[in-house]
Amino acid sequence: MTIPAGYRRVDLPFERRAEMLSVDQWAFAMTHPGDVAREIEPTLDWDRCRGLEVGDGLGGEAGDVAAVHSSFPYTLRTPGGTIAASGLTWVAVHPAHRRRGLLRSMIDDHFARSRARGEIVSTLVAAETTIYQRFGYGLACPAYKITMSRDLTFREVAGSEDLIVRFEDADLTRHASVVRAVAARDQRPGAMVVMSDALLAAQFTDPEALRDGRERKRIAIVEDEHGPAAFALFQRRLAWDDTGPAGTGVTEAWAAATPASSRRLWSVLADLDLMRSFTATGLPLDDPAILLARDLRGLDVRLKDHVWVRILDVPAALTARTYAADLDLTVDVADATIAENSHPWRIETRDGRATVTHAEPGSAVDLRMSIQDLSAAYLGGTTIAALAGAGLVDEVRQGATSLLSEALRSPVAPRSTFSF
Ligand SMILES: CC(C)(COP(=O)(O)OP(=O)(O)OC[C@H]1O[C@@H](n2cnc3c(N)ncnc32)[C@H](O)[C@@H]1OP(=O)(O)O)[C@@H](O)C(=O)NCCC(=O)NCCS
């Protein structure tokens, strides 16, 4: 593992929180008042905060923190299973230390520590999309951002109008169980089945100084006979123009576990009084809103990157999901960062489960692909066939692409419960 000369790796426990926050604010060009810093503190898993500090002989103060990162542990739903995931977050390098290889060094550290904890994939939401692909992250959860106009209506779904909707001030203590219950019911690959307290707290954080004219965070909860079925943490901002009220609403943290609750959630959020539009991010590509909207143009759909996945352990990842077809293929995976993954793998699937072993030396390879593209296809949304169609997968044996593509494909599009 590379450490640039003059730096050393350090833990950044809670006691060093001021240094962690300082580097983050330098990197993300912002300054928080002290009370904001205190509100942010519970939103990090401090035993997973790491950094690089200046050693002796580099100039500057030895011990100054130059770069930081952290991660959230969570249980990620795969097609047909669950795995331990490490959600990379708070990646920041102080501008005085940028482009010296500190990020690359932190990625090595993150991968090694995550693997040592038994975490099988790393996930992230990228500030800039071009940064992380070089480290093997593939876009497993592309997502739509929609802006629903106030006059939008949705086709009927049986039972949807009978569901109860509650509107309340968002409160972590009161609503943690609601969020956890919906996430656990969410069958989509990518869902956060179990999440850390800090990851959940991050969704509810709402410092007044950062509201920028918006109301405090509220929550809409849709309940069915089994309990909470959907929720959205949302905020509105009231505005007026010559024609009257022109408010806007937004949710970036929501989930819906059933068709009826999804339809109910979108229809109430699209029709809040005094709002001209309501924006929602992170919709899976087959979200019911897109099929139910009577006027697709009234959704103003935009394609975005949401969660990127990076397989850290190929055999552990491939055996922790199910398959839609039987096959016996040798796939040569290229991984420049984790040598253990870079291998021709024999993948045999039978009755939905896979056996994954090192291919016998000299055996014929059927497909070649990078760890980035295998990771993109892992949750079953992005298909191997589409990647091959884009020239990113090399089909050595004719027919191997469509075989693996069909086996990996999920009937529902993947979606991460939260950004982080
Ligand atoms: C982005 C950031 C973390 C990069 O850190 P860094 O220490 O300068 O990066 P490194 O020197 O380790 O660069 C590693 C590689 O990434 C590339 N890279 C770094 N920043 C990049 C960027 N913003 N866009 C594209 N590529 C980038 C480098 O060119 C280098 O490529 P190479 O090794 O293939 O030649 C740092 O500039 C930063 O903190 N920026 C502001 C906050 C931010 O965007 N954080 C990411 C949150 S998701």
GROMACS .gro file of C-alpha atoms and ligand atoms in nm:
model
  468
    1MET     CA    1   0.000   0.000   0.000
    2THR     CA    2   0.147   0.329  -0.108
    3ILE     CA    3   0.188   0.617   0.134
    4PRO     CA    4   0.325   0.935  -0.028
    5ALA     CA    5   0.661   1.037   0.117
    6GLY     CA    6   0.632   1.269   0.414
    7TYR     CA    7   0.285   1.153   0.529
    8ARG     CA    8   0.160   0.890   0.769
    9ARG     CA    9  -0.176   0.716   0.806
   10VAL     CA   10  -0.373   0.789   1.121
   11ASP     CA   11  -0.705   0.712   1.285
   12LEU     CA   12  -0.919   1.019   1.338
   13PRO     CA   13  -1.127   0.933   1.643
   14PHE     CA   14  -1.393   1.160   1.789
   15GLU     CA   15  -1.124   1.348   1.988
   16ARG     CA   16  -0.976   1.469   1.655
   17ARG     CA   17  -1.313   1.578   1.514
   18ALA     CA   18  -1.213   1.943   1.480
   19GLU     CA   19  -0.926   1.845   1.247
   20MET     CA   20  -1.151   1.612   1.045
   21LEU     CA   21  -1.412   1.886   0.999
   22SER     CA   22  -1.149   2.145   0.917
   23VAL     CA   23  -1.003   1.945   0.625
   24ASP     CA   24  -1.353   1.871   0.501
   25GLN     CA   25  -1.446   2.239   0.504
   26TRP     CA   26  -1.125   2.333   0.324
   27ALA     CA   27  -1.185   2.071   0.056
   28PHE     CA   28  -1.556   2.148   0.007
   29ALA     CA   29  -1.515   2.527   0.022
   30MET     CA   30  -1.742   2.599   0.318
   31THR     CA   31  -1.727   2.727   0.675
   32HIS     CA   32  -1.970   2.601   0.935
   33PRO     CA   33  -2.061   2.786   1.255
   34GLY     CA   34  -1.974   2.589   1.571
   35ASP     CA   35  -2.328   2.469   1.637
   36VAL     CA   36  -2.343   2.314   1.288
   37ALA     CA   37  -2.025   2.121   1.364
   38ARG     CA   38  -2.188   1.983   1.679
   39GLU     CA   39  -2.495   1.871   1.483
   40ILE     CA   40  -2.275   1.695   1.229
   41GLU     CA   41  -2.076   1.497   1.487
   42PRO     CA   42  -2.329   1.211   1.530
   43THR     CA   43  -2.341   1.159   1.152
   44LEU     CA   44  -2.001   0.990   1.131
   45ASP     CA   45  -1.887   0.646   1.246
   46TRP     CA   46  -1.580   0.781   1.428
   47ASP     CA   47  -1.411   0.443   1.462
   48ARG     CA   48  -1.395   0.436   1.080
   49CYS     CA   49  -1.257   0.788   1.025
   50ARG     CA   50  -0.905   0.785   0.886
   51GLY     CA   51  -0.663   1.029   0.737
   52LEU     CA   52  -0.310   1.119   0.641
   53GLU     CA   53  -0.117   1.360   0.853
   54VAL     CA   54   0.204   1.542   0.778
   55GLY     CA   55   0.511   1.361   0.907
   56ASP     CA   56   0.854   1.507   0.975
   57GLY     CA   57   1.052   1.669   0.698
   58LEU     CA   58   0.776   1.782   0.462
   59GLY     CA   59   0.755   2.143   0.576
   60GLY     CA   60   0.447   2.259   0.761
   61GLU     CA   61   0.358   2.130   1.104
   62ALA     CA   62   0.415   1.762   1.171
   63GLY     CA   63   0.079   1.618   1.279
   64ASP     CA   64  -0.131   1.850   1.061
   65VAL     CA   65  -0.411   1.651   0.901
   66ALA     CA   66  -0.386   1.673   0.520
   67ALA     CA   67  -0.655   1.428   0.405
   68VAL     CA   68  -0.955   1.248   0.554
   69HIS     CA   69  -1.211   0.982   0.471
   70SER     CA   70  -1.466   0.770   0.649
   71SER     CA   71  -1.715   0.496   0.570
   72PHE     CA   72  -2.056   0.374   0.681
   73PRO     CA   73  -2.112   0.003   0.744
   74TYR     CA   74  -2.440  -0.132   0.610
   75THR     CA   75  -2.609  -0.443   0.484
   76LEU     CA   76  -2.675  -0.412   0.112
   77ARG     CA   77  -2.944  -0.610  -0.065
   78THR     CA   78  -2.817  -0.796  -0.371
   79PRO     CA   79  -3.040  -0.982  -0.616
   80GLY     CA   80  -3.149  -1.271  -0.393
   81GLY     CA   81  -2.923  -1.204  -0.095
   82THR     CA   82  -2.748  -0.951   0.127
   83ILE     CA   83  -2.384  -0.855   0.183
   84ALA     CA   84  -2.174  -0.636   0.411
   85ALA     CA   85  -2.097  -0.306   0.238
   86SER     CA   86  -1.865  -0.020   0.321
   87GLY     CA   87  -2.006   0.314   0.208
   88LEU     CA   88  -1.709   0.545   0.143
   89THR     CA   89  -1.780   0.903   0.250
   90TRP     CA   90  -1.624   1.231   0.363
   91VAL     CA   91  -1.334   1.202   0.115
   92ALA     CA   92  -1.138   1.526   0.133
   93VAL     CA   93  -0.782   1.638   0.068
   94HIS     CA   94  -0.670   1.980   0.189
   95PRO     CA   95  -0.599   2.202  -0.117
   96ALA     CA   96  -0.238   2.250  -0.003
   97HIS     CA   97  -0.179   1.874  -0.039
   98ARG     CA   98  -0.379   1.787  -0.352
   99ARG     CA   99  -0.247   1.584  -0.648
  100ARG     CA  100   0.030   1.418  -0.450
  101GLY     CA  101  -0.137   1.078  -0.438
  102LEU     CA  102  -0.317   1.121  -0.103
  103LEU     CA  103  -0.654   1.013  -0.241
  104ARG     CA  104  -0.498   0.706  -0.404
  105SER     CA  105  -0.334   0.618  -0.073
  106MET     CA  106  -0.663   0.661   0.117
  107ILE     CA  107  -0.843   0.437  -0.133
  108ASP     CA  108  -0.582   0.163  -0.074
  109ASP     CA  109  -0.636   0.207   0.301
  110HIS     CA  110  -1.016   0.199   0.265
  111PHE     CA  111  -1.008  -0.117   0.051
  112ALA     CA  112  -0.767  -0.300   0.283
  113ARG     CA  113  -0.956  -0.210   0.600
  114SER     CA  114  -1.295  -0.289   0.447
  115ARG     CA  115  -1.171  -0.627   0.324
  116ALA     CA  116  -1.023  -0.703   0.667
  117ARG     CA  117  -1.367  -0.637   0.821
  118GLY     CA  118  -1.530  -0.879   0.576
  119GLU     CA  119  -1.700  -0.605   0.374
  120ILE     CA  120  -1.746  -0.736   0.022
  121VAL     CA  121  -1.821  -0.420  -0.173
  122SER     CA  122  -1.740  -0.054  -0.135
  123THR     CA  123  -2.003   0.195  -0.246
  124LEU     CA  124  -2.005   0.571  -0.287
  125VAL     CA  125  -2.187   0.875  -0.418
  126ALA     CA  126  -1.940   1.082  -0.622
  127ALA     CA  127  -1.892   1.457  -0.598
  128GLU     CA  128  -1.734   1.439  -0.944
  129THR     CA  129  -1.799   1.133  -1.156
  130THR     CA  130  -1.455   1.106  -1.313
  131ILE     CA  131  -1.261   1.068  -0.988
  132TYR     CA  132  -1.343   0.714  -0.882
  133GLN     CA  133  -1.372   0.503  -1.195
  134ARG     CA  134  -0.993   0.464  -1.203
  135PHE     CA  135  -1.024   0.277  -0.871
  136GLY     CA  136  -1.276   0.026  -1.011
  137TYR     CA  137  -1.610   0.181  -0.914
  138GLY     CA  138  -1.888   0.103  -1.164
  139LEU     CA  139  -2.221   0.280  -1.194
  140ALA     CA  140  -2.450   0.011  -1.051
  141CYS     CA  141  -2.734   0.247  -0.956
  142PRO     CA  142  -2.800   0.512  -1.218
  143ALA     CA  143  -3.105   0.709  -1.113
  144TYR     CA  144  -3.358   0.962  -1.229
  145LYS     CA  145  -3.415   1.303  -1.080
  146ILE     CA  146  -3.774   1.412  -1.140
  147THR     CA  147  -3.943   1.745  -1.092
  148MET     CA  148  -4.317   1.691  -1.070
  149SER     CA  149  -4.533   1.980  -1.178
  150ARG     CA  150  -4.826   2.063  -0.952
  151ASP     CA  151  -5.089   1.955  -1.206
  152LEU     CA  152  -4.936   1.610  -1.251
  153THR     CA  153  -5.173   1.320  -1.191
  154PHE     CA  154  -5.109   0.949  -1.164
  155ARG     CA  155  -5.294   0.642  -1.286
  156GLU     CA  156  -5.489   0.457  -1.017
  157VAL     CA  157  -5.334   0.168  -0.822
  158ALA     CA  158  -5.563  -0.064  -0.625
  159GLY     CA  159  -5.563   0.021  -0.254
  160SER     CA  160  -5.339   0.326  -0.288
  161GLU     CA  161  -5.596   0.586  -0.187
  162ASP     CA  162  -5.691   0.383   0.123
  163LEU     CA  163  -5.341   0.410   0.270
  164ILE     CA  164  -5.291   0.649   0.560
  165VAL     CA  165  -5.040   0.933   0.513
  166ARG     CA  166  -4.891   1.109   0.817
  167PHE     CA  167  -4.703   1.439   0.797
  168GLU     CA  168  -4.474   1.510   1.093
  169ASP     CA  169  -4.166   1.713   1.186
  170ALA     CA  170  -3.872   1.485   1.110
  171ASP     CA  171  -3.722   1.355   1.431
  172LEU     CA  172  -3.449   1.090   1.443
  173THR     CA  173  -3.554   0.947   1.777
  174ARG     CA  174  -3.915   0.916   1.675
  175HIS     CA  175  -3.872   0.812   1.312
  176ALA     CA  176  -3.562   0.589   1.307
  177SER     CA  177  -3.785   0.283   1.339
  178VAL     CA  178  -4.005   0.403   1.051
  179VAL     CA  179  -3.707   0.443   0.818
  180ARG     CA  180  -3.551   0.113   0.922
  181ALA     CA  181  -3.883  -0.070   0.876
  182VAL     CA  182  -3.935   0.060   0.521
  183ALA     CA  183  -3.572  -0.005   0.422
  184ALA     CA  184  -3.594  -0.362   0.551
  185ARG     CA  185  -3.912  -0.421   0.343
  186ASP     CA  186  -3.756  -0.276   0.028
  187GLN     CA  187  -3.681  -0.571  -0.202
  188ARG     CA  188  -3.476  -0.378  -0.458
  189PRO     CA  189  -3.108  -0.466  -0.495
  190GLY     CA  190  -2.909  -0.176  -0.354
  191ALA     CA  191  -3.147  -0.121  -0.060
  192MET     CA  192  -2.987  -0.061   0.280
  193VAL     CA  193  -3.141  -0.348   0.475
  194VAL     CA  194  -2.955  -0.262   0.797
  195MET     CA  195  -2.768   0.066   0.848
  196SER     CA  196  -2.553   0.224   1.118
  197ASP     CA  197  -2.693   0.487   1.354
  198ALA     CA  198  -2.458   0.746   1.202
  199LEU     CA  199  -2.576   0.677   0.847
  200LEU     CA  200  -2.934   0.717   0.960
  201ALA     CA  201  -2.853   1.031   1.161
  202ALA     CA  202  -2.695   1.184   0.849
  203GLN     CA  203  -3.035   1.171   0.676
  204PHE     CA  204  -3.205   1.366   0.956
  205THR     CA  205  -2.935   1.628   1.009
  206ASP     CA  206  -3.085   1.968   0.947
  207PRO     CA  207  -2.877   2.258   1.085
  208GLU     CA  208  -3.080   2.577   1.075
  209ALA     CA  209  -2.781   2.773   0.940
  210LEU     CA  210  -2.777   2.557   0.626
  211ARG     CA  211  -3.149   2.575   0.542
  212ASP     CA  212  -3.116   2.860   0.298
  213GLY     CA  213  -3.480   2.965   0.318
  214ARG     CA  214  -3.624   2.615   0.338
  215GLU     CA  215  -3.852   2.496   0.616
  216ARG     CA  216  -3.719   2.247   0.872
  217LYS     CA  217  -3.709   1.883   0.760
  218ARG     CA  218  -4.049   1.714   0.760
  219ILE     CA  219  -4.140   1.351   0.701
  220ALA     CA  220  -4.430   1.199   0.508
  221ILE     CA  221  -4.508   0.843   0.616
  222VAL     CA  222  -4.736   0.605   0.425
  223GLU     CA  223  -4.868   0.308   0.622
  224ASP     CA  224  -5.035  -0.013   0.512
  225GLU     CA  225  -5.160  -0.312   0.710
  226HIS     CA  226  -4.798  -0.423   0.779
  227GLY     CA  227  -4.683  -0.085   0.915
  228PRO     CA  228  -4.468   0.184   0.747
  229ALA     CA  229  -4.449   0.113   0.373
  230ALA     CA  230  -4.301   0.439   0.241
  231PHE     CA  231  -4.153   0.763   0.372
  232ALA     CA  232  -3.994   1.079   0.241
  233LEU     CA  233  -3.786   1.331   0.434
  234PHE     CA  234  -3.868   1.655   0.257
  235GLN     CA  235  -3.844   2.034   0.273
  236ARG     CA  236  -4.038   2.309   0.102
  237ARG     CA  237  -3.941   2.664   0.022
  238LEU     CA  238  -4.221   2.915  -0.025
  239ALA     CA  239  -4.192   3.173  -0.301
  240TRP     CA  240  -4.428   3.408  -0.482
  241ASP     CA  241  -4.426   3.556  -0.829
  242ASP     CA  242  -4.670   3.769  -1.034
  243THR     CA  243  -4.896   3.471  -1.095
  244GLY     CA  244  -4.918   3.365  -0.730
  245PRO     CA  245  -4.753   3.099  -0.513
  246ALA     CA  246  -4.443   2.947  -0.669
  247GLY     CA  247  -4.301   2.728  -0.391
  248THR     CA  248  -4.077   2.429  -0.448
  249GLY     CA  249  -4.035   2.107  -0.253
  250VAL     CA  250  -3.760   1.848  -0.252
  251THR     CA  251  -3.683   1.502  -0.117
  252GLU     CA  252  -3.345   1.334  -0.139
  253ALA     CA  253  -3.411   1.068   0.125
  254TRP     CA  254  -3.710   0.845   0.067
  255ALA     CA  255  -3.808   0.483   0.011
  256ALA     CA  256  -4.121   0.294  -0.092
  257ALA     CA  257  -4.160  -0.079  -0.042
  258THR     CA  258  -4.482  -0.146  -0.234
  259PRO     CA  259  -4.653  -0.024  -0.554
  260ALA     CA  260  -4.950   0.121  -0.364
  261SER     CA  261  -4.735   0.312  -0.112
  262SER     CA  262  -4.512   0.443  -0.387
  263ARG     CA  263  -4.808   0.578  -0.582
  264ARG     CA  264  -4.952   0.735  -0.267
  265LEU     CA  265  -4.621   0.897  -0.173
  266TRP     CA  266  -4.565   1.056  -0.513
  267SER     CA  267  -4.922   1.173  -0.552
  268VAL     CA  268  -4.930   1.355  -0.216
  269LEU     CA  269  -4.586   1.512  -0.264
  270ALA     CA  270  -4.677   1.632  -0.614
  271ASP     CA  271  -4.982   1.809  -0.480
  272LEU     CA  272  -4.868   2.009  -0.176
  273ASP     CA  273  -5.045   2.343  -0.138
  274LEU     CA  274  -4.862   2.657  -0.259
  275MET     CA  275  -4.595   2.448  -0.435
  276ARG     CA  276  -4.534   2.486  -0.807
  277SER     CA  277  -4.318   2.176  -0.830
  278PHE     CA  278  -4.169   1.898  -0.622
  279THR     CA  279  -3.828   1.744  -0.695
  280ALA     CA  280  -3.722   1.390  -0.600
  281THR     CA  281  -3.379   1.237  -0.658
  282GLY     CA  282  -3.255   0.880  -0.664
  283LEU     CA  283  -3.543   0.713  -0.849
  284PRO     CA  284  -3.463   0.369  -0.994
  285LEU     CA  285  -3.497   0.350  -1.371
  286ASP     CA  286  -3.823   0.152  -1.341
  287ASP     CA  287  -3.974   0.362  -1.063
  288PRO     CA  288  -4.355   0.349  -1.057
  289ALA     CA  289  -4.372   0.730  -1.086
  290ILE     CA  290  -4.251   0.703  -1.444
  291LEU     CA  291  -4.508   0.442  -1.542
  292LEU     CA  292  -4.795   0.595  -1.346
  293ALA     CA  293  -4.759   0.961  -1.447
  294ARG     CA  294  -5.039   1.047  -1.686
  295ASP     CA  295  -4.810   1.304  -1.847
  296LEU     CA  296  -4.447   1.192  -1.859
  297ARG     CA  297  -4.345   1.543  -1.966
  298GLY     CA  298  -4.481   1.671  -1.635
  299LEU     CA  299  -4.205   1.475  -1.456
  300ASP     CA  300  -3.908   1.650  -1.621
  301VAL     CA  301  -3.699   1.331  -1.596
  302ARG     CA  302  -3.318   1.365  -1.585
  303LEU     CA  303  -3.068   1.080  -1.575
  304LYS     CA  304  -2.808   1.102  -1.296
  305ASP     CA  305  -2.538   0.885  -1.146
  306HIS     CA  306  -2.636   0.778  -0.794
  307VAL     CA  307  -2.450   0.497  -0.620
  308TRP     CA  308  -2.127   0.346  -0.755
  309VAL     CA  309  -2.028  -0.006  -0.650
  310ARG     CA  310  -1.678  -0.153  -0.627
  311ILE     CA  311  -1.642  -0.527  -0.569
  312LEU     CA  312  -1.366  -0.586  -0.311
  313ASP     CA  313  -1.380  -0.968  -0.315
  314VAL     CA  314  -1.492  -1.129  -0.641
  315PRO     CA  315  -1.580  -1.482  -0.521
  316ALA     CA  316  -1.750  -1.356  -0.201
  317ALA     CA  317  -1.956  -1.105  -0.401
  318LEU     CA  318  -2.059  -1.346  -0.675
  319THR     CA  319  -2.168  -1.615  -0.429
  320ALA     CA  320  -2.377  -1.368  -0.226
  321ARG     CA  321  -2.646  -1.325  -0.490
  322THR     CA  322  -2.871  -1.544  -0.703
  323TYR     CA  323  -2.874  -1.602  -1.078
  324ALA     CA  324  -3.154  -1.622  -1.330
  325ALA     CA  325  -2.988  -1.887  -1.549
  326ASP     CA  326  -2.753  -2.185  -1.525
  327LEU     CA  327  -2.410  -2.140  -1.680
  328ASP     CA  328  -2.047  -2.247  -1.662
  329LEU     CA  329  -1.816  -1.969  -1.780
  330THR     CA  330  -1.460  -1.850  -1.730
  331VAL     CA  331  -1.445  -1.475  -1.684
  332ASP     CA  332  -1.107  -1.303  -1.677
  333VAL     CA  333  -1.135  -1.004  -1.444
  334ALA     CA  334  -0.875  -0.726  -1.459
  335ASP     CA  335  -0.825  -0.539  -1.131
  336ALA     CA  336  -0.529  -0.304  -1.106
  337THR     CA  337  -0.583  -0.223  -0.737
  338ILE     CA  338  -0.678  -0.552  -0.565
  339ALA     CA  339  -0.448  -0.825  -0.697
  340GLU     CA  340  -0.656  -1.108  -0.543
  341ASN     CA  341  -0.945  -1.020  -0.778
  342SER     CA  342  -0.736  -1.005  -1.093
  343HIS     CA  343  -0.780  -1.359  -1.218
  344PRO     CA  344  -0.970  -1.580  -1.460
  345TRP     CA  345  -1.266  -1.699  -1.252
  346ARG     CA  346  -1.473  -2.008  -1.326
  347ILE     CA  347  -1.835  -1.918  -1.250
  348GLU     CA  348  -2.077  -2.210  -1.235
  349THR     CA  349  -2.438  -2.136  -1.153
  350ARG     CA  350  -2.702  -2.398  -1.083
  351ASP     CA  351  -3.051  -2.351  -0.943
  352GLY     CA  352  -2.980  -1.986  -0.880
  353ARG     CA  353  -2.659  -2.022  -0.677
  354ALA     CA  354  -2.301  -1.978  -0.794
  355THR     CA  355  -1.976  -2.159  -0.726
  356VAL     CA  356  -1.679  -1.936  -0.803
  357THR     CA  357  -1.326  -2.075  -0.821
  358HIS     CA  358  -0.991  -1.989  -0.977
  359ALA     CA  359  -1.003  -2.124  -1.332
  360GLU     CA  360  -0.764  -2.410  -1.400
  361PRO     CA  361  -0.437  -2.279  -1.545
  362GLY     CA  362  -0.455  -2.290  -1.924
  363SER     CA  363  -0.836  -2.318  -1.941
  364ALA     CA  364  -1.011  -2.121  -2.214
  365VAL     CA  365  -1.145  -1.777  -2.119
  366ASP     CA  366  -1.503  -1.694  -2.231
  367LEU     CA  367  -1.522  -1.325  -2.136
  368ARG     CA  368  -1.280  -1.053  -2.029
  369MET     CA  369  -1.384  -0.747  -1.835
  370SER     CA  370  -1.259  -0.494  -1.583
  371ILE     CA  371  -1.356  -0.496  -1.217
  372GLN     CA  372  -1.533  -0.165  -1.287
  373ASP     CA  373  -1.770  -0.323  -1.536
  374LEU     CA  374  -1.832  -0.638  -1.330
  375SER     CA  375  -1.912  -0.406  -1.037
  376ALA     CA  376  -2.151  -0.200  -1.251
  377ALA     CA  377  -2.342  -0.518  -1.344
  378TYR     CA  378  -2.334  -0.671  -0.995
  379LEU     CA  379  -2.672  -0.545  -0.873
  380GLY     CA  380  -2.845  -0.656  -1.192
  381GLY     CA  381  -2.937  -0.318  -1.342
  382THR     CA  382  -2.661  -0.234  -1.587
  383THR     CA  383  -2.637  -0.545  -1.808
  384ILE     CA  384  -2.328  -0.726  -1.937
  385ALA     CA  385  -2.492  -0.716  -2.282
  386ALA     CA  386  -2.516  -0.336  -2.268
  387LEU     CA  387  -2.155  -0.310  -2.148
  388ALA     CA  388  -2.046  -0.542  -2.433
  389GLY     CA  389  -2.255  -0.335  -2.672
  390ALA     CA  390  -2.057  -0.033  -2.560
  391GLY     CA  391  -1.732  -0.218  -2.628
  392LEU     CA  392  -1.641  -0.255  -2.259
  393VAL     CA  393  -1.665  -0.636  -2.233
  394ASP     CA  394  -1.456  -0.860  -2.455
  395GLU     CA  395  -1.649  -1.169  -2.570
  396VAL     CA  396  -1.394  -1.442  -2.641
  397ARG     CA  397  -1.646  -1.727  -2.684
  398GLN     CA  398  -1.950  -1.637  -2.888
  399GLY     CA  399  -2.269  -1.642  -2.683
  400ALA     CA  400  -2.096  -1.596  -2.346
  401THR     CA  401  -2.208  -1.232  -2.319
  402SER     CA  402  -2.579  -1.305  -2.340
  403LEU     CA  403  -2.548  -1.604  -2.105
  404LEU     CA  404  -2.382  -1.403  -1.826
  405SER     CA  405  -2.601  -1.103  -1.897
  406GLU     CA  406  -2.925  -1.300  -1.853
  407ALA     CA  407  -2.794  -1.471  -1.540
  408LEU     CA  408  -2.695  -1.145  -1.367
  409ARG     CA  409  -2.994  -0.934  -1.470
  410SER     CA  410  -3.240  -0.837  -1.194
  411PRO     CA  411  -3.615  -0.816  -1.268
  412VAL     CA  412  -3.627  -0.486  -1.077
  413ALA     CA  413  -3.383  -0.199  -1.117
  414PRO     CA  414  -3.142  -0.145  -0.828
  415ARG     CA  415  -3.164   0.158  -0.603
  416SER     CA  416  -2.971   0.276  -0.297
  417THR     CA  417  -3.196   0.383  -0.011
  418PHE     CA  418  -2.982   0.686   0.068
  419SER     CA  419  -2.709   0.910  -0.066
  420PHE     CA  420  -2.417   0.939   0.172
  421LIG     C1  421  -1.082   1.496  -0.533
  421LIG     C2  422  -0.970   1.487  -0.429
  421LIG     C3  423  -1.015   1.395  -0.314
  421LIG     C4  424  -0.846   1.429  -0.498
  421LIG     O1  425  -0.742   1.411  -0.403
  421LIG     P1  426  -0.587   1.411  -0.447
  421LIG     O2  427  -0.508   1.368  -0.330
  421LIG     O3  428  -0.553   1.538  -0.512
  421LIG     O4  429  -0.586   1.293  -0.557
  421LIG     P2  430  -0.460   1.205  -0.600
  421LIG     O5  431  -0.340   1.293  -0.610
  421LIG     O6  432  -0.448   1.086  -0.511
  421LIG     O7  433  -0.507   1.159  -0.743
  421LIG     C5  434  -0.541   1.026  -0.774
  421LIG     C6  435  -0.588   1.021  -0.916
  421LIG     O8  436  -0.717   1.085  -0.927
  421LIG     C7  437  -0.710   1.190  -1.022
  421LIG     N1  438  -0.797   1.298  -0.973
  421LIG     C8  439  -0.787   1.363  -0.857
  421LIG     N2  440  -0.883   1.453  -0.844
  421LIG     C9  441  -0.958   1.446  -0.956
  421LIG    C10  442  -1.073   1.516  -1.002
  421LIG     N3  443  -1.132   1.611  -0.927
  421LIG     N4  444  -1.123   1.483  -1.122
  421LIG    C11  445  -1.065   1.385  -1.196
  421LIG     N5  446  -0.957   1.315  -1.157
  421LIG    C12  447  -0.903   1.347  -1.038
  421LIG    C13  448  -0.564   1.231  -1.030
  421LIG     O9  449  -0.536   1.292  -1.152
  421LIG    C14  450  -0.498   1.096  -1.012
  421LIG    O10  451  -0.504   1.024  -1.134
  421LIG     P3  452  -0.394   0.916  -1.179
  421LIG    O11  453  -0.344   0.851  -1.053
  421LIG    O12  454  -0.470   0.822  -1.265
  421LIG    O13  455  -0.289   0.994  -1.247
  421LIG    C15  456  -0.932   1.626  -0.370
  421LIG    O14  457  -0.891   1.711  -0.477
  421LIG    C16  458  -1.047   1.694  -0.297
  421LIG    O15  459  -1.056   1.679  -0.177
  421LIG     N6  460  -1.135   1.768  -0.369
  421LIG    C17  461  -1.246   1.840  -0.310
  421LIG    C18  462  -1.344   1.747  -0.237
  421LIG    C19  463  -1.395   1.632  -0.323
  421LIG    O16  464  -1.428   1.648  -0.439
  421LIG     N7  465  -1.399   1.512  -0.262
  421LIG    C20  466  -1.452   1.395  -0.325
  421LIG    C21  467  -1.583   1.367  -0.260
  421LIG     S1  468  -1.674   1.238  -0.338
   0.00000   0.00000   0.00000
